[in-house]
Every structure is written in structure tokens, then in C-alpha cells.
């Protein structure tokens, strides 16, 4: 890719907290139109790396580069809203910016959640909430989408539907996407490159390469899966349920045969 497509670059990034080395010599590049997924065990430094890339922290050593004028849309891992707070989905989407009603409606339709616009935020399902959070990130017209555990709290069919949606957004908008995931299965079919982190970069590359790498197998052992293949000859509703009349055919496989 040409240099102007570069959105993010980390070179030799280190981060130390209270004398403890959280990240050591991390290198990363992300280009426009590319999906890169960070995976790793709990406490491996994924969240710290994302905060560095977002500019919320300054590295102890190394260099970070962001494209000039880079617009970032961020989808958080969790959202907690007071049960008694009178907040509709549409109102929630305008809390952090003044967006026209037409734009809010359009982005909700884009993510397949147009019908929940006037619903109380607390009443939407897990799959609907993830789509609303994705819509919130898209309102910024981002060059880069940062998605922290985007399918958390969604069943397997809903996860497939969300990953398919993320892929369509990349194709239609041409943005770069950085995903963070603990998932070692479905996410592999939804990404171009994987970076496996455990305080340092254990391995990186295409999903097929990473899932066969000894460092990946050492980290995840029996949880290591072959790349998931989903034959999408059916559709799901926002809850992840298969729409009646459509068929499901999924293939999975363990790496140890």
C-alpha cells in the first residue's frame, strides 16, 4: 500500500507502569481498508496498547505515528446505563455531538438497528446494543474504527452477523478497523491480519499463519481453532436468531484434528 494509506504505526513501543513492563518493543502498522485484530490472554497489554494508539497514554519508549487529521471512532467493550435514566437510543447517540436527526437515523439503518431509535437504551437486547454502540462510533465518519470486544454478550449466530456487518462497513466506507478480541474462533474469519500479544508481539500475520504458529499454540493450547468458515446462505435478526425458512451450514475444526 502507498504511504498515504497508513493510518497507524507503532515502532519499538514500550510501556512501564510502576516499574512493571507492560509492553516491550511492540511494532504495529494499520492501513486504510484493512482489518487488524489484537488477540491475547487477559493481562497481556491489549488495552494498554489501544490506549497508546488512541493517544490517551504516552509510551515509555518507542514511537507512535498517526495519519494527519486522523478521525477515530471508538466502540467500548462495556456500557453501563442507570436503569432509571430516561434515555432513548437516539438521544444516547447525540450525547457526545450535535448530529442531525437524519444522520442518526441513517447510521442506525446502516447497522441494522433503525427500529430501536425511540426505544429506551436499557430495553434493547445485547445484539442491538452492540449495533447501537457501533452506530455511535460511525457518527464521527471515522478513518479508523477501534472496536473493543465488539461481539461481547452476543450469542454465536449474532456474532457471525456482527462480524459480517463489520466487514461490510469496511468495504463500503474504506476505513481501517482495529479490533480487540479474546475470541479465538469466529474472529479469525473476520480479519485480514492478527497480532498476538503477550506483553510483546508473540506472532503476527494472516489468521491461517498465526493459528499454526508455535507461540500462538503455546498461549492458547487446546483453545486454538482452525479458521472458522461460515457459509452465509441465511440471515439473522438482531438477536442472532436465524430467520425462519433459511438454513444454517457452518464448519468448525480443532487445530489438533
Coordinates of C-alpha atoms in Angstrom, one line a residue:
X1 CA 0.0 0.0 0.0
X2 CA 1.1 3.6 -0.6
X3 CA 2.3 5.7 2.3
X4 CA -0.8 7.9 2.3
X5 CA -2.9 4.8 3.2
X6 CA -1.0 4.4 6.5
X7 CA -3.3 5.2 9.5
X8 CA -1.3 4.0 12.5
X9 CA 2.2 2.8 13.1
X10 CA 3.9 1.7 16.4
X11 CA 7.7 1.2 16.4
X12 CA 9.5 -0.4 19.3
X13 CA 6.8 0.8 21.7
X14 CA 7.4 0.0 25.4
X15 CA 5.2 0.9 28.4
X16 CA 6.2 0.6 32.1
X17 CA 3.8 1.1 35.0
X18 CA 5.2 1.3 38.5
X19 CA 8.4 -0.5 37.5
X20 CA 6.5 -3.3 35.7
X21 CA 7.0 -3.7 32.0
X22 CA 3.5 -4.0 30.4
X23 CA 4.6 -3.7 26.7
X24 CA 8.0 -4.5 25.3
X25 CA 9.2 -3.4 21.8
X26 CA 5.8 -3.6 20.1
X27 CA 5.6 -3.0 16.3
X28 CA 2.3 -2.5 14.5
X29 CA 1.1 -1.0 11.3
X30 CA -2.5 -0.5 10.1
X31 CA -3.6 0.8 6.7
X32 CA -6.9 2.2 5.4
X33 CA -9.3 -0.6 4.3
X34 CA -7.6 -3.2 6.5
X35 CA -8.9 -5.1 9.5
X36 CA -6.3 -5.9 12.2
X37 CA -7.2 -7.9 15.3
X38 CA -5.3 -7.9 18.6
X39 CA -5.6 -11.1 20.5
X40 CA -4.0 -12.3 23.7
X41 CA -4.7 -13.6 27.2
X42 CA -6.1 -11.4 29.9
X43 CA -3.4 -9.0 31.2
X44 CA -1.4 -9.3 28.0
X45 CA -1.3 -5.5 27.4
X46 CA -4.0 -5.2 24.8
X47 CA -6.0 -2.4 26.5
X48 CA -2.8 -0.5 27.2
X49 CA -1.7 -0.8 23.6
X50 CA -5.1 0.5 22.4
X51 CA -4.9 3.5 24.8
X52 CA -1.4 4.3 23.5
X53 CA -2.7 4.1 19.9
X54 CA -5.6 6.4 20.7
X55 CA -3.2 8.9 22.2
X56 CA -4.6 8.5 25.8
X57 CA -1.1 7.4 27.1
X58 CA 2.4 8.3 26.1
X59 CA 4.8 5.4 25.6
X60 CA 7.8 5.0 27.9
X61 CA 9.9 4.3 24.8
X62 CA 9.4 3.9 21.1
X63 CA 7.5 5.9 18.6
X64 CA 3.9 6.2 17.5
X65 CA 2.7 7.7 14.3
X66 CA -0.9 8.6 13.3
X67 CA -2.1 9.9 10.0
X68 CA -2.6 13.7 9.9
X69 CA -6.1 14.6 10.8
X70 CA -7.0 11.0 11.7
X71 CA -10.6 10.6 12.8
X72 CA -11.2 7.7 15.1
X73 CA -14.5 6.1 16.0
X74 CA -14.3 4.0 19.2
X75 CA -16.7 1.3 20.3
X76 CA -16.2 0.4 24.0
X77 CA -16.2 -3.0 25.5
X78 CA -18.9 -2.3 28.0
X79 CA -21.6 0.3 28.6
X80 CA -23.5 0.7 31.9
X81 CA -26.5 2.9 32.0
X82 CA -28.6 3.6 35.1
X83 CA -31.8 1.7 34.9
X84 CA -33.9 4.7 35.7
X85 CA -32.2 7.2 33.4
X86 CA -34.8 8.3 30.7
X87 CA -32.5 7.9 27.7
X88 CA -33.6 6.8 24.2
X89 CA -31.3 5.2 21.7
X90 CA -31.4 8.3 19.5
X91 CA -30.8 10.6 22.5
X92 CA -27.8 8.5 23.5
X93 CA -26.3 8.9 20.1
X94 CA -26.3 12.6 20.3
X95 CA -24.8 13.0 23.8
X96 CA -21.3 13.5 22.5
X97 CA -22.0 15.6 19.5
X98 CA -24.7 17.6 17.6
X99 CA -25.9 15.3 14.9
X100 CA -28.9 15.9 12.7
X101 CA -31.8 13.5 13.2
X102 CA -31.4 12.4 9.6
X103 CA -27.8 11.4 10.2
X104 CA -28.6 9.5 13.3
X105 CA -31.5 7.7 11.6
X106 CA -29.2 6.8 8.6
X107 CA -26.4 5.4 10.7
X108 CA -28.8 3.3 12.7
X109 CA -30.2 1.9 9.5
X110 CA -26.7 1.2 8.3
X111 CA -26.0 -1.1 11.3
X112 CA -29.5 -2.7 11.1
X113 CA -30.9 -1.0 14.3
X114 CA -33.2 1.6 12.8
X115 CA -36.2 0.2 14.5
X116 CA -34.8 0.8 18.0
X117 CA -34.3 4.5 17.6
X118 CA -37.0 5.6 20.0
X119 CA -36.6 2.6 22.4
X120 CA -35.2 3.2 25.9
X121 CA -31.5 2.3 25.7
X122 CA -31.9 -0.1 28.7
X123 CA -34.5 -2.1 26.9
X124 CA -32.5 -3.2 23.8
X125 CA -31.0 -6.7 23.5
X126 CA -27.3 -7.5 23.6
X127 CA -27.0 -7.7 19.9
X128 CA -29.0 -4.5 19.4
X129 CA -26.8 -2.6 22.0
X130 CA -23.6 -3.7 20.1
X131 CA -25.1 -2.3 16.9
X132 CA -26.0 1.0 18.7
X133 CA -22.5 1.3 20.0
X134 CA -21.2 0.7 16.5
X135 CA -23.5 3.4 15.2
X136 CA -22.2 5.8 17.8
X137 CA -18.6 5.2 16.5
X138 CA -19.7 5.6 12.9
X139 CA -21.3 9.0 13.5
X140 CA -17.7 10.5 13.6
X141 CA -17.2 9.5 10.0
X142 CA -14.0 7.8 11.1
X143 CA -10.9 6.9 9.1
X144 CA -10.2 4.3 11.8
X145 CA -12.7 2.2 13.8
X146 CA -11.4 0.8 17.1
X147 CA -13.7 -2.0 18.3
X148 CA -13.0 -3.3 21.8
X149 CA -14.6 -6.8 22.0
X150 CA -17.4 -5.9 19.6
X151 CA -19.4 -9.1 20.0
X152 CA -19.3 -9.3 23.7
X153 CA -22.5 -10.6 25.2
X154 CA -23.9 -11.8 21.9
X155 CA -24.6 -15.5 21.0
X156 CA -22.7 -17.3 18.2
X157 CA -25.2 -16.5 15.5
X158 CA -25.3 -12.9 16.5
X159 CA -21.5 -12.8 16.5
X160 CA -21.4 -14.0 12.9
X161 CA -23.9 -11.4 11.9
X162 CA -21.9 -8.6 13.6
X163 CA -18.6 -9.7 12.1
X164 CA -20.3 -9.7 8.6
X165 CA -21.6 -6.2 9.3
X166 CA -18.1 -5.0 10.3
X167 CA -16.8 -6.4 7.0
X168 CA -19.4 -4.6 5.0
X169 CA -18.7 -1.3 6.8
X170 CA -15.0 -1.7 5.9
X171 CA -15.9 -2.4 2.2
X172 CA -18.4 0.5 2.0
X173 CA -16.6 3.1 4.0
X174 CA -13.0 2.2 3.2
X175 CA -11.9 2.8 6.8
X176 CA -9.3 0.9 8.7
X177 CA -10.5 -1.3 11.6
X178 CA -8.6 -2.3 14.7
X179 CA -10.4 -5.0 16.7
X180 CA -9.6 -6.3 20.2
X181 CA -10.8 -9.8 21.0
X182 CA -10.4 -12.7 23.4
X183 CA -12.2 -14.8 20.8
X184 CA -10.0 -17.4 19.1
X185 CA -12.6 -18.7 16.6
X186 CA -15.1 -16.6 14.8
X187 CA -12.9 -13.5 14.7
X188 CA -10.3 -15.3 12.6
X189 CA -12.7 -15.3 9.6
X190 CA -13.4 -11.6 10.0
X191 CA -9.9 -10.2 9.9
X192 CA -7.1 -9.6 7.4
X193 CA -4.2 -9.8 9.9
X194 CA -3.8 -10.9 13.5
X195 CA -1.4 -9.6 16.1
X196 CA -1.0 -12.0 19.1
X197 CA 0.2 -10.1 22.1
X198 CA 1.5 -11.2 25.5
X199 CA 3.4 -8.1 26.6
X200 CA 5.4 -8.4 23.4
X201 CA 4.3 -9.5 19.9
X202 CA 4.3 -13.3 20.0
X203 CA 3.4 -13.6 16.4
X204 CA 1.6 -11.8 13.6
X205 CA 0.3 -12.4 10.1
X206 CA -2.8 -13.8 8.4
X207 CA -5.2 -15.9 10.6
X208 CA -4.0 -19.1 8.8
X209 CA -0.4 -18.3 9.7
X210 CA -1.0 -17.2 13.2
X211 CA -3.1 -20.2 14.2
X212 CA -0.3 -22.5 13.2
X213 CA 2.4 -20.5 14.9
X214 CA 4.1 -22.3 18.0
X215 CA 3.8 -19.1 20.1
X216 CA 0.0 -19.0 19.5
X217 CA -0.3 -22.7 20.3
X218 CA 1.7 -22.3 23.5
X219 CA -0.5 -19.5 24.6
X220 CA -3.9 -21.0 23.8
X221 CA -3.2 -24.7 23.6
X222 CA -6.4 -26.7 23.3
X223 CA -8.4 -23.5 22.7
X224 CA -6.7 -23.0 19.3
X225 CA -9.1 -23.4 16.4
X226 CA -8.8 -23.7 12.7
X227 CA -10.2 -20.7 10.9
X228 CA -14.0 -20.7 11.1
X229 CA -15.8 -20.9 7.8
X230 CA -19.4 -19.7 7.8
X231 CA -21.5 -20.3 4.7
X232 CA -23.8 -17.4 4.8
X233 CA -26.8 -18.8 3.0
X234 CA -29.3 -17.4 5.5
X235 CA -30.0 -14.3 7.6
X236 CA -30.2 -13.4 11.3
X237 CA -32.3 -11.0 13.2
X238 CA -30.8 -8.5 15.6
X239 CA -30.9 -11.1 18.4
X240 CA -28.8 -13.6 16.3
X241 CA -31.7 -15.9 15.6
X242 CA -31.9 -17.5 12.1
X243 CA -34.8 -16.1 10.2
X244 CA -37.3 -19.0 9.6
X245 CA -37.0 -20.6 6.2
X246 CA -33.3 -20.1 6.0
X247 CA -30.7 -22.8 6.5
X248 CA -27.5 -22.9 8.5
X249 CA -24.3 -24.5 7.4
X250 CA -21.2 -23.8 9.5
X251 CA -17.9 -25.6 9.5
X252 CA -15.6 -25.6 12.5
X253 CA -12.5 -27.6 13.2
X254 CA -10.0 -28.0 16.0
X255 CA -6.4 -27.5 15.1
X256 CA -5.3 -30.8 16.6
X257 CA -7.6 -32.7 14.3

